[in-house]
Coordinates of C-alpha atoms and ligand atoms in Angstrom, one line a residue:
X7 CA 5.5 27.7 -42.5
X8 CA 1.7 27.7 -42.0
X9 CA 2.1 25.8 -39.3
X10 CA 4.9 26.8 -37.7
X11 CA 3.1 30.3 -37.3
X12 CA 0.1 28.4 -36.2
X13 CA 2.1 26.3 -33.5
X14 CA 3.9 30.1 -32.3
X15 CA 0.3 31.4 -31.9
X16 CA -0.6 28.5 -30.0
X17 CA 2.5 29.0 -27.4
X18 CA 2.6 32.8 -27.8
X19 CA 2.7 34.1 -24.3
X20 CA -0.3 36.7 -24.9
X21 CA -2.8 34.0 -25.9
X22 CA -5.7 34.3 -23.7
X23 CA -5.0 30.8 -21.8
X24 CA -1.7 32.1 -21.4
X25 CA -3.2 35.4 -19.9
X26 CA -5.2 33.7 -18.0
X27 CA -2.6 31.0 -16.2
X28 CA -0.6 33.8 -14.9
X29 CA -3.1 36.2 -13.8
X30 CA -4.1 32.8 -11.7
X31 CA -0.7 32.3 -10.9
X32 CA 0.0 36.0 -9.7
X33 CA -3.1 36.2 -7.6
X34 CA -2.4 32.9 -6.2
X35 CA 1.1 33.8 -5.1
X36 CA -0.5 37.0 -3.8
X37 CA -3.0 35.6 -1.8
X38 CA -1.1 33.0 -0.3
X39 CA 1.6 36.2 1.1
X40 CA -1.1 38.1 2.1
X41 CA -3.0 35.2 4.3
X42 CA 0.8 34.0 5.5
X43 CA 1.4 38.1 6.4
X44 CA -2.0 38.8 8.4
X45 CA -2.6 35.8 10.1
X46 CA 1.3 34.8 11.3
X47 CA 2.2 36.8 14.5
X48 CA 5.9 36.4 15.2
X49 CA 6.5 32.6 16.2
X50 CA 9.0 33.3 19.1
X51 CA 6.6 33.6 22.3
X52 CA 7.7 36.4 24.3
X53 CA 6.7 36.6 27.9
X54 CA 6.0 39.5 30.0
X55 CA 5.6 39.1 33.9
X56 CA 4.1 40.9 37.1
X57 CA 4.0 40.5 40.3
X58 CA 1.5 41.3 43.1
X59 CA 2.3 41.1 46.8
X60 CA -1.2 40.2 48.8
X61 CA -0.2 42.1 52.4
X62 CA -2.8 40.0 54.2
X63 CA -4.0 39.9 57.8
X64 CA -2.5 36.9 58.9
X65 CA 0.7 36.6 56.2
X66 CA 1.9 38.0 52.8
X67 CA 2.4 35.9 49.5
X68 CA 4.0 37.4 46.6
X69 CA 2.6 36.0 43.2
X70 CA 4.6 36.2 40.5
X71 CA 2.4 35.7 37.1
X72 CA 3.3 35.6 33.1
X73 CA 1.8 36.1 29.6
X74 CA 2.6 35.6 25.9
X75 CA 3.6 39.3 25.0
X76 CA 1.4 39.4 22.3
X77 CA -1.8 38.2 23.2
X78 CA -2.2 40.0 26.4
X79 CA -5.6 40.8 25.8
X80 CA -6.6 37.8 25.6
X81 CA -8.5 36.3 28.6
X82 CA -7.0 32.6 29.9
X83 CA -3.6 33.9 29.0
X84 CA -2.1 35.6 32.1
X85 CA -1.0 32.0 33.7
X86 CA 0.3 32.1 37.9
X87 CA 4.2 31.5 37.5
X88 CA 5.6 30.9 41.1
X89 CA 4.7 32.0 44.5
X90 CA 6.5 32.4 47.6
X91 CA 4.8 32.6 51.1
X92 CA 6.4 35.2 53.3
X93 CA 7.9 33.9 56.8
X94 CA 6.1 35.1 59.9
X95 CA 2.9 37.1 60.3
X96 CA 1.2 39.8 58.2
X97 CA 3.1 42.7 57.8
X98 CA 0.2 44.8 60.3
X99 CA 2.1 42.8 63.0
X100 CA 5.1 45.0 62.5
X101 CA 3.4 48.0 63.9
X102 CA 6.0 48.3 66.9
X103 CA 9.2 47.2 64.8
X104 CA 8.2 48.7 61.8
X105 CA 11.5 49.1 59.5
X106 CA 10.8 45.0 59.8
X107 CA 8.0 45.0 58.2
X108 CA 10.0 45.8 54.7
X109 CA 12.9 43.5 55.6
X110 CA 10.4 40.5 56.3
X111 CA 9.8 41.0 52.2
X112 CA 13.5 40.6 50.7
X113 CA 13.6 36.5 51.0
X114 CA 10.5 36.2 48.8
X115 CA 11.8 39.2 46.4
X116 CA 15.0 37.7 46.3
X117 CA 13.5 34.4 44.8
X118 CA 11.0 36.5 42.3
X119 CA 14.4 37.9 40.9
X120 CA 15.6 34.2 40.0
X121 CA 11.9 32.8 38.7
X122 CA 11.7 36.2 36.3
X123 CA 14.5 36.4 33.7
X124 CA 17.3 38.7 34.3
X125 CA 16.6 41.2 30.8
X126 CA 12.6 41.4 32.2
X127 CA 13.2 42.7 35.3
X128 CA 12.7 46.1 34.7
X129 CA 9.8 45.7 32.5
X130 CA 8.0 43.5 35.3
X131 CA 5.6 45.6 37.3
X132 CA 5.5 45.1 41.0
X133 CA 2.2 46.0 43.2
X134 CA 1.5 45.4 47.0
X135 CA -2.1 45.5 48.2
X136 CA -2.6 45.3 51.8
X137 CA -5.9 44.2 53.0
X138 CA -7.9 43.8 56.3
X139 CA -5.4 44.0 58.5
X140 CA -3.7 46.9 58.0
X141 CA -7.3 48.4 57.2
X142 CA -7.6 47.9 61.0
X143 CA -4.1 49.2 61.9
X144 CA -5.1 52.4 60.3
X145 CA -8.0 52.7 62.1
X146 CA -6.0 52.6 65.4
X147 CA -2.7 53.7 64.3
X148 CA -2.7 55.7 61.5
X149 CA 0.7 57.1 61.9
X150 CA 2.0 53.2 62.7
X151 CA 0.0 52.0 59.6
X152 CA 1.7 54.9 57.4
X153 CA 5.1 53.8 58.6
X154 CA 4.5 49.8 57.3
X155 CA 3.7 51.2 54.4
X156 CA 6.3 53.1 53.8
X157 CA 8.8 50.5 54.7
X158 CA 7.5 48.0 52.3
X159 CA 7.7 50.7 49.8
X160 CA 11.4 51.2 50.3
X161 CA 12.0 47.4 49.7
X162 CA 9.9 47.1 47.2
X163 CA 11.6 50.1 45.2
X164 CA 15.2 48.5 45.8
X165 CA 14.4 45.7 44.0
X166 CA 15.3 46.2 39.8
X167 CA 11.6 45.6 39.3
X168 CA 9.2 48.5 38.1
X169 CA 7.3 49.7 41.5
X170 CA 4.0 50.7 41.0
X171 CA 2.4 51.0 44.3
X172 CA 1.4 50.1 48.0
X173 CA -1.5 50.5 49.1
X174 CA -4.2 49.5 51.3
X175 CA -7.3 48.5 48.6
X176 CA -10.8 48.8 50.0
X177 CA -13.1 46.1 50.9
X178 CA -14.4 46.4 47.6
X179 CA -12.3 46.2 45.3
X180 CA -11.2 43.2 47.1
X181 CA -14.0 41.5 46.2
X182 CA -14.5 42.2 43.0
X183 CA -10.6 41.5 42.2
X184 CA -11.5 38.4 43.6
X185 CA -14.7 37.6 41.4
X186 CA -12.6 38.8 38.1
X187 CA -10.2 36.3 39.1
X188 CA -12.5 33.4 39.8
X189 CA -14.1 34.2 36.4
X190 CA -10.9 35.3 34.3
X191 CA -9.0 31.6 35.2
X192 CA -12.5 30.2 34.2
X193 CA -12.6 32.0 31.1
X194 CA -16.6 32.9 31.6
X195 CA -15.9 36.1 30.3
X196 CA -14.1 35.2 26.7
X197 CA -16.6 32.8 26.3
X198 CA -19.7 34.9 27.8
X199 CA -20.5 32.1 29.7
X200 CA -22.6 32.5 32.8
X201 CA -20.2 33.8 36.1
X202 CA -19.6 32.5 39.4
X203 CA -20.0 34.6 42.6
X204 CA -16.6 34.7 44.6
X205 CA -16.5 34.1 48.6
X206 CA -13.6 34.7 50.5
X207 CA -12.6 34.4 54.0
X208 CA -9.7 35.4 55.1
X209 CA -8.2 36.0 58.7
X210 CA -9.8 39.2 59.2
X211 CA -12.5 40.5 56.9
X212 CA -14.7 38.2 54.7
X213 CA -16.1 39.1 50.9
X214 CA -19.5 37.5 48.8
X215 CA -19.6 39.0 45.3
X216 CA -21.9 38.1 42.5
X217 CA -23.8 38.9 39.6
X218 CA -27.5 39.4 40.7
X219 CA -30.4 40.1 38.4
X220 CA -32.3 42.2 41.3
X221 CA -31.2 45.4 41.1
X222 CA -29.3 47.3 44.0
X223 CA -30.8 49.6 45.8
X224 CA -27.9 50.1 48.3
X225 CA -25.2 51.9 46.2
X226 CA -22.3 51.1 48.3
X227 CA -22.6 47.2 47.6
X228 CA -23.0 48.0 43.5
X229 CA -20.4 47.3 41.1
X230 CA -20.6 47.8 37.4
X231 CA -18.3 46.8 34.7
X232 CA -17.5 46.1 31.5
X233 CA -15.5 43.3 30.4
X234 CA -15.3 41.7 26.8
X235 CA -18.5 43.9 25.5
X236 CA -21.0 42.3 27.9
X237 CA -21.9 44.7 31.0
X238 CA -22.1 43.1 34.3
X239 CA -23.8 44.3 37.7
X240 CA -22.2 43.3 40.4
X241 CA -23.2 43.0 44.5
X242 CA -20.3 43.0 47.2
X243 CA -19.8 43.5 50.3
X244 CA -16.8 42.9 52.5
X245 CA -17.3 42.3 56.2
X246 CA -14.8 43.4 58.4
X247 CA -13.7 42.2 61.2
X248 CA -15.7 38.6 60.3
X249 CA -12.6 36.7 59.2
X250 CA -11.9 33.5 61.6
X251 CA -9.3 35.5 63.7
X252 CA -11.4 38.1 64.0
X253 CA -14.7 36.6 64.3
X254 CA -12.8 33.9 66.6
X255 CA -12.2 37.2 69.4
X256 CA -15.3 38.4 69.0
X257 CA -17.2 34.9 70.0
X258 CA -14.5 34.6 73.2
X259 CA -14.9 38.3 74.2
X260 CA -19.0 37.4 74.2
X261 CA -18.5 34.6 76.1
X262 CA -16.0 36.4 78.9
X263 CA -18.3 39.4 79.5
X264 CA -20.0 36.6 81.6
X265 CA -17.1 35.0 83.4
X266 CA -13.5 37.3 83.0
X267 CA -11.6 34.0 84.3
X268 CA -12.6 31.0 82.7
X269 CA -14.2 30.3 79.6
X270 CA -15.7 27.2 78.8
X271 CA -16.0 27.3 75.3
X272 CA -18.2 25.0 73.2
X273 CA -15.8 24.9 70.3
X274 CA -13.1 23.7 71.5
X275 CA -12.3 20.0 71.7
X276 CA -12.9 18.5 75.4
X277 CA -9.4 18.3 77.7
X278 CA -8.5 21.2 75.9
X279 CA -6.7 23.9 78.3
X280 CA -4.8 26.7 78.0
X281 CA -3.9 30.0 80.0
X282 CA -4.4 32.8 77.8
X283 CA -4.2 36.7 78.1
X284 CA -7.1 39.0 77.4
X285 CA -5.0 41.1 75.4
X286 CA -5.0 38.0 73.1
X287 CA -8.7 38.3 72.6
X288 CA -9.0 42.2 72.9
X289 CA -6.4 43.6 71.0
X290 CA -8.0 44.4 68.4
X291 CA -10.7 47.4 67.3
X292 CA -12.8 43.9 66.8
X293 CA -13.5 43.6 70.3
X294 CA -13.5 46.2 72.9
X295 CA -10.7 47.1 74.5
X296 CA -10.0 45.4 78.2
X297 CA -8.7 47.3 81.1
X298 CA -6.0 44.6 82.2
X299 CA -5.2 43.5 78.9
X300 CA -2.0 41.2 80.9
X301 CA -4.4 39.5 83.0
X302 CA -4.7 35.8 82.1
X303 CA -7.8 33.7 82.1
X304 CA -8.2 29.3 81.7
X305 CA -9.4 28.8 77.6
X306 CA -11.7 25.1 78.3
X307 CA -13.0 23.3 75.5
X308 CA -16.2 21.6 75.7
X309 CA -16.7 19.8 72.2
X310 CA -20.6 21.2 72.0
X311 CA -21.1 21.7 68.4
X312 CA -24.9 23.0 69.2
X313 CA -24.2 25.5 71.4
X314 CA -20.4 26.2 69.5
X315 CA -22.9 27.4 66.6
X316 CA -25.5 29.1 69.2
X317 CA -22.3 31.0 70.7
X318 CA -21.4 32.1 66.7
X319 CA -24.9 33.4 65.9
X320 CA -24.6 35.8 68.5
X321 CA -21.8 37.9 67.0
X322 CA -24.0 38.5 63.8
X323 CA -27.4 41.0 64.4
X324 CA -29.8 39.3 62.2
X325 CA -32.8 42.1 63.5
X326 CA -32.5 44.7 62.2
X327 CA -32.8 45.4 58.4
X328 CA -34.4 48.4 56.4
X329 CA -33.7 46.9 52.9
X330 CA -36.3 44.0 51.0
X331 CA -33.6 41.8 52.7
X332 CA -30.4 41.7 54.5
X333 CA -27.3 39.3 55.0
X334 CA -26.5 40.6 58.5
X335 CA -25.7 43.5 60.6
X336 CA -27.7 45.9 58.7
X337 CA -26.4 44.9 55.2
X338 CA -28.1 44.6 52.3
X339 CA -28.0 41.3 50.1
X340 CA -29.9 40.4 47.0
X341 CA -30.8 36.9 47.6
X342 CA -27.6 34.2 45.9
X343 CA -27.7 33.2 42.4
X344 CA -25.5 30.5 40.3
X345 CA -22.4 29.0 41.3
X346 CA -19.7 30.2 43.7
X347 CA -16.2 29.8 44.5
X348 CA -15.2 29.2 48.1
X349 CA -11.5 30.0 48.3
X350 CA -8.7 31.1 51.4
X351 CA -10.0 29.8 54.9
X352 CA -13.3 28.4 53.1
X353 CA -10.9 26.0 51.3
X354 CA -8.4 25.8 54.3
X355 CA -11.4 24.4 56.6
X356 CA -13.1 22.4 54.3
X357 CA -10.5 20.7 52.7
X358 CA -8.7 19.7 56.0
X359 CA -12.3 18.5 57.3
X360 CA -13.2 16.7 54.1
X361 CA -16.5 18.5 53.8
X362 CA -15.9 20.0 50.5
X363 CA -18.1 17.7 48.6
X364 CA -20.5 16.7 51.5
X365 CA -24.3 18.6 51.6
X366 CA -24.9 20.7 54.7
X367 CA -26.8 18.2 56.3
X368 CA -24.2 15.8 56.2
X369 CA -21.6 18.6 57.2
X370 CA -23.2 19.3 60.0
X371 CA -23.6 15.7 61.7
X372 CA -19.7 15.2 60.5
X373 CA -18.7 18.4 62.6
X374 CA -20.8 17.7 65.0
X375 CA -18.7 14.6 65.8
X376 CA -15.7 15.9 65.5
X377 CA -16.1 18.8 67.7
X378 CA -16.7 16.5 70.1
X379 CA -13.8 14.4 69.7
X380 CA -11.2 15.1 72.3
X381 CA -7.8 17.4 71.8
X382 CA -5.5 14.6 72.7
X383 CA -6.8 12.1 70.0
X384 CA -7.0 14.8 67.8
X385 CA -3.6 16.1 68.2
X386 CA -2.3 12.0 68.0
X387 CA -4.0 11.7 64.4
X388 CA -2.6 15.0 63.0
X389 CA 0.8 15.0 64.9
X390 CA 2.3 17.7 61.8
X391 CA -0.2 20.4 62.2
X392 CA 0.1 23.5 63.7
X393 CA -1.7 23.8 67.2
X394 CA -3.4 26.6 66.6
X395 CA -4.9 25.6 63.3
X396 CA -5.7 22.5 65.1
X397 CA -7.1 23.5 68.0
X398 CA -9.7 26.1 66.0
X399 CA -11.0 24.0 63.1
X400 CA -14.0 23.2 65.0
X401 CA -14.4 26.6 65.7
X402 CA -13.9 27.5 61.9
X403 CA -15.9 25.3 60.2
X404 CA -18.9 25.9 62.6
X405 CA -18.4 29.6 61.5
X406 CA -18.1 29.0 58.4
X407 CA -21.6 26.6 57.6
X408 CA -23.7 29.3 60.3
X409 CA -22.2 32.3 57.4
X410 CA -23.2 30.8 54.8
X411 CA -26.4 29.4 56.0
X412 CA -27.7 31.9 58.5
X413 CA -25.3 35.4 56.5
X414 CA -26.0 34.5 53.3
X415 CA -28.9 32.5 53.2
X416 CA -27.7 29.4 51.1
X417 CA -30.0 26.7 51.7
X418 CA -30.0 23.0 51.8
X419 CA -30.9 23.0 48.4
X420 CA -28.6 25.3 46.7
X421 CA -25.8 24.3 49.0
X422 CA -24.4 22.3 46.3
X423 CA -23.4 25.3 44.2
X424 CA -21.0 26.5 46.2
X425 CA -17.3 24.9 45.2
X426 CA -14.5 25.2 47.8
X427 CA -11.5 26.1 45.9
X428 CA -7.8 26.6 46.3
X429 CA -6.3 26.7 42.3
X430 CA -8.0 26.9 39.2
X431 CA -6.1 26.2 36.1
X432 CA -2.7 25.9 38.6
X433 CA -3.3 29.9 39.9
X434 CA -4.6 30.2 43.5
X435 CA -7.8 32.2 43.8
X436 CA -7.7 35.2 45.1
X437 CA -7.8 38.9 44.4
X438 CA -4.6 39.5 43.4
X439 CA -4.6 37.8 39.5
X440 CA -7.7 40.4 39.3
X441 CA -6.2 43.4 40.5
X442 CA -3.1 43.1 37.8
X443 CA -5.3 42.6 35.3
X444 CA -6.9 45.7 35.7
X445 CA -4.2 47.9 36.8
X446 CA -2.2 46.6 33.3
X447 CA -5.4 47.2 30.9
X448 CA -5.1 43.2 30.3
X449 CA -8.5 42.8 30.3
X450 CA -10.8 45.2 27.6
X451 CA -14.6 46.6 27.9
X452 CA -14.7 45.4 24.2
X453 CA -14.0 42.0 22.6
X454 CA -10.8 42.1 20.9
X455 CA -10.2 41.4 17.3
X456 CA -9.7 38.1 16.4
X457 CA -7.2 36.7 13.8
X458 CA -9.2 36.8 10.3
X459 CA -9.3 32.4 10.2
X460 CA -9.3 30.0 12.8
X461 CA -5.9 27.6 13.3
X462 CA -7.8 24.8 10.8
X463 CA -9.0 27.3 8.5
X464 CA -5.6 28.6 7.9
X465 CA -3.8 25.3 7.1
X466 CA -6.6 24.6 4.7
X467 CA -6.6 28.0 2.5
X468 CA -3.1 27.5 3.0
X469 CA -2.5 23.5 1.3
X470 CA -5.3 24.5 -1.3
X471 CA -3.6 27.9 -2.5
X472 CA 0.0 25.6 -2.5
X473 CA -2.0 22.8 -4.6
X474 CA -3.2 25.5 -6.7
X475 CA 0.1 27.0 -7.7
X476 CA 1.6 24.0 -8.0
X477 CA -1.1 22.7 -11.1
X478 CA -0.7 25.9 -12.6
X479 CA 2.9 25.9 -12.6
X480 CA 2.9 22.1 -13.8
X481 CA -0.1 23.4 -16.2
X482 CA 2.4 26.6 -17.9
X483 CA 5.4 23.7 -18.5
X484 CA 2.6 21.8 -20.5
X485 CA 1.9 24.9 -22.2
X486 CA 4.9 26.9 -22.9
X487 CA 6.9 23.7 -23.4
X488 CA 10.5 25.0 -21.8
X489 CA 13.1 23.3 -21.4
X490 CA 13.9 24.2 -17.9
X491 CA 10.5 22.0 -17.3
X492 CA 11.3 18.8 -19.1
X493 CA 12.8 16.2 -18.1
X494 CA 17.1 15.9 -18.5
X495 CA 16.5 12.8 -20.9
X496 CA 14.9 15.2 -23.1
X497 CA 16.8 17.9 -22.8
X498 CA 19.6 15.6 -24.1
Ligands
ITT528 O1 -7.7 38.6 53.8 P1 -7.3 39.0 55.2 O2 -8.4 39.1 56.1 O3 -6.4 40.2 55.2 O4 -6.4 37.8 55.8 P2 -5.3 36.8 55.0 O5 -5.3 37.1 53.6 O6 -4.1 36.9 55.8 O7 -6.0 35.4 55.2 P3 -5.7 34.1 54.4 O8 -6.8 33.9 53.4 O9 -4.3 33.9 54.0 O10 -6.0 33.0 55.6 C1 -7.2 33.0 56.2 C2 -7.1 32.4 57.5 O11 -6.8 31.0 57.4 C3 -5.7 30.7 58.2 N1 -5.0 29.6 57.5 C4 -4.1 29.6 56.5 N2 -3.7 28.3 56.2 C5 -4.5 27.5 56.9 C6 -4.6 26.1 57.1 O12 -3.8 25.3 56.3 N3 -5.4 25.6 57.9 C7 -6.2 26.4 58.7 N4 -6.2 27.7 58.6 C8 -5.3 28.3 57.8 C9 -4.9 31.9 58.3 O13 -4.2 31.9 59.5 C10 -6.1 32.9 58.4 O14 -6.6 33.0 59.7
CA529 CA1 -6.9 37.6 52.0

């Protein structure tokens, strides 16, 4: 009897072993559903999408990009989905057939309707950002500039996505869009790594932007923001009218205040010829206007890369400057610091030339003797390009090394630190990416919260907790001795 009371004691579920097994037990069991409840976010990945239409001088692209829904603020998340490149010219070409300019849209439209599922389509914001060349339409034409935009409005509202705006953005914010992108699809601002300034040419205005330790003292070029709780100062400036198209009508109309009927021009390939209007070159509030716009005059190329780049240098005024120091035409510029990315024309030009990797020395001798290769052996090695890309890449390239060298001031030395782009990560760079990150909140001034344990930290609390509940069950059979534990044979 003495024992048998002695062997109940033993077993008795309040002994303090006992006690103490499934207090363990319980707060195993608790910890392992409270780790499993705040670290799990729903499994099935939902995606959200947007869509930004870049209204450009010389064409429009629609981008159509997508995140997981739950981890939009995350930087290195928003990812470029599909594109489409709009046929035909920008839509500031449609100033005399306006209602066009809306229709020229619905192809590329149509195709973001297939690439975004059917049930997101209302959810999926849409924005259209024009840029330099309708900034230049307005300035001649407001009324005509008004009318594009409101044409591109009405498409852009028929389509079942969620409109939220055309407009023409400023100079400014096109750069720094630009320089969030760069640094957003780098992921230097998650990882507070150090950023890389952002140039971009396009057909006719041209950006720099970067982070500079000198402080601005020309307001107008000063940025702040910030981004992931670290503050950033930023410098841009946006030239317009200094994008190749427009730079390109500024160098002829120099050169035909001298001779209104031929121009031999130095960056052009030799046995080039062709009759060309003046309206051509002086259409634009680039160049002055011409009195007989119709009249033609002979375009000659002369494949003289020396005096191509002499003839460029005169459409910049590097006098006059009443800052510590100046880019050109009067604009202030903090001298350049850390890495860029070279994207749009810069790539274009580069890439086509194979320059991209070479130093500006060896750029210059390599353009040097291409320039002065002639246009028929250049048009028999590149029988697929366009004509008018091929005929100006001379011109382009020349323009691009004397901006960089004699605008900016890069240097033999830091030329290296300048990286001609086109995609990082798969999404084109550009200011587009930028722009919807801001205008969708996606990316904070503070560092968001991150989940409590990292991936590997999980899985281990989460084996050890299993192990652990697993002994201590194993552990209470030993103790308590139940049936339901043993084995059948003993049970029998
Ligand atoms: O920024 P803005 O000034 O409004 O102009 P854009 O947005 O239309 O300008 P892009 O960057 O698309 O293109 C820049 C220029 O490069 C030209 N371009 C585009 N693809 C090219 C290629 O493959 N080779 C040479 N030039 C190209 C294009 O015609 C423009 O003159
Ligand atoms: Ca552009």
């Amino acid at each position: 009897m003495a024992e048998q009371r002695e062997i109940k004691a033993k077993t008795s579920w309040r002994s303090p072993r006992t006690i103490c097994i499934i207090f363990l037990f319980i707060a195993a069991v608790v910890a392992l559903m409270t780790i499993a409840i705040v670290q799990s976010k729903p499994i099935s990945q939902k995606y959200k999408y947007g869509i930004v239409l870049d209204a450009g001088s010389s064409h429009t692209s629609v981008y159509i990009y997508e995140w997981p829904a739950e981890k939009e603020n995350n930087t290195g998340m928003v990812r470029q989905l599909d594109t489409c490149d709009v046929e035909g010219k920008g839509i500031s070409s449609y100033a005399n057939n306006v209602s066009q300019a809306g229709n020229s849209l619905k192809k590329c439209m149509d195709k973001a309707k297939k690439s975004v599922p059917k049930a997101k389509h209302g959810d999926t914001p849409v924005y259209l950002g024009a840029t330099a060349g309708m900034r230049l339409l307005s300035m001649e034409n407001k009324r005509a500039s008004d009318e594009v935009m409101a044409s591109v409005e009405r498409t852009l509202r028929n389509t079942p996505f969620d409109y939220q705006g055309a407009r023409i953005i400023s100079g400014q914010e096109e750069g720094a869009f630009g320089w969030i992108t760069v640094n957003y699809l780098s992921d230097n601002f998650r990882q507070a790594k150090p950023t890389m300034g952002a140039l971009d040419l396009g057909g006719a205005s041209t950006q720099i932007t970067f982070v500079s330790k000198q402080s601005s003292v020309s307001p107008e070029n000063s940025i702040d923001f910030r981004l992931y709780g670290k503050d950033y100062q930023l410098y841009t400036h946006s030239f317009l009218c200094y994008g190749k198209d427009q730079v390109l009508k500024l160098a002829m109309a120099h050169q035909l205040e001298t001779d209104e009927y031929i121009l031999h021009d130095p960056c052009f390939h030799p046995g080039y010829k062709v009759n060309k209007s003046l309206g051509s070159v002086f259409n634009s509030p680039c160049a002055k206007t011409f009195d007989e716009p119709s009249r033609t005059f002979t375009h000659i190329g002369e494949g003289k890369w020396e005096e191509c780049r002499n003839s460029i240098r005169k459409v910049f005024n590097f006098s006059d400057c009443s800052f510590s120091s100046c880019s050109f035409n009067r604009v202030y510029q903090p001298k350049v610091e850390g890495m860029f990315g070279a994207f749009s024309a810069y790539y274009f030009v580069m890439n086509f030339l194979n320059l991209t990797t070479h130093s500006l020395e060896e750029s210059k001798m390599s353009l040097s003797k291409y320039c002065s290769t002639s246009w028929s052996e250049i048009k028999s090695n590149h029988p697929k390009v366009k004509d008018k890309y091929l005929a100006e890449y001379c011109f382009s390239a020349t323009y691009i090394l004397t901006l960089l060298e004699d605008g900016y001031k890069f240097t033999p030395e830091n030329w290296n630190d300048i990286n001609f782009i086109d995609k990082i990560e798969n999404s084109n760079a550009g200011w587009t990416l930028g722009y919807m990150l801001n205008l969708t909140n996606m990316i904070p001034a503070e560092a968001p919260d991150t989940p409590p344990l990292t991936n590997g930290g999980f899985v281990t609390v989460m084996l050890f907790l299993s192990m652990a509940i697993i002994v201590l069950l194993a552990l209470s059979c030993k103790f308590f001795g139940r049936p339901s534990c043993s084995s059948p044979k003993e049970i029998i």
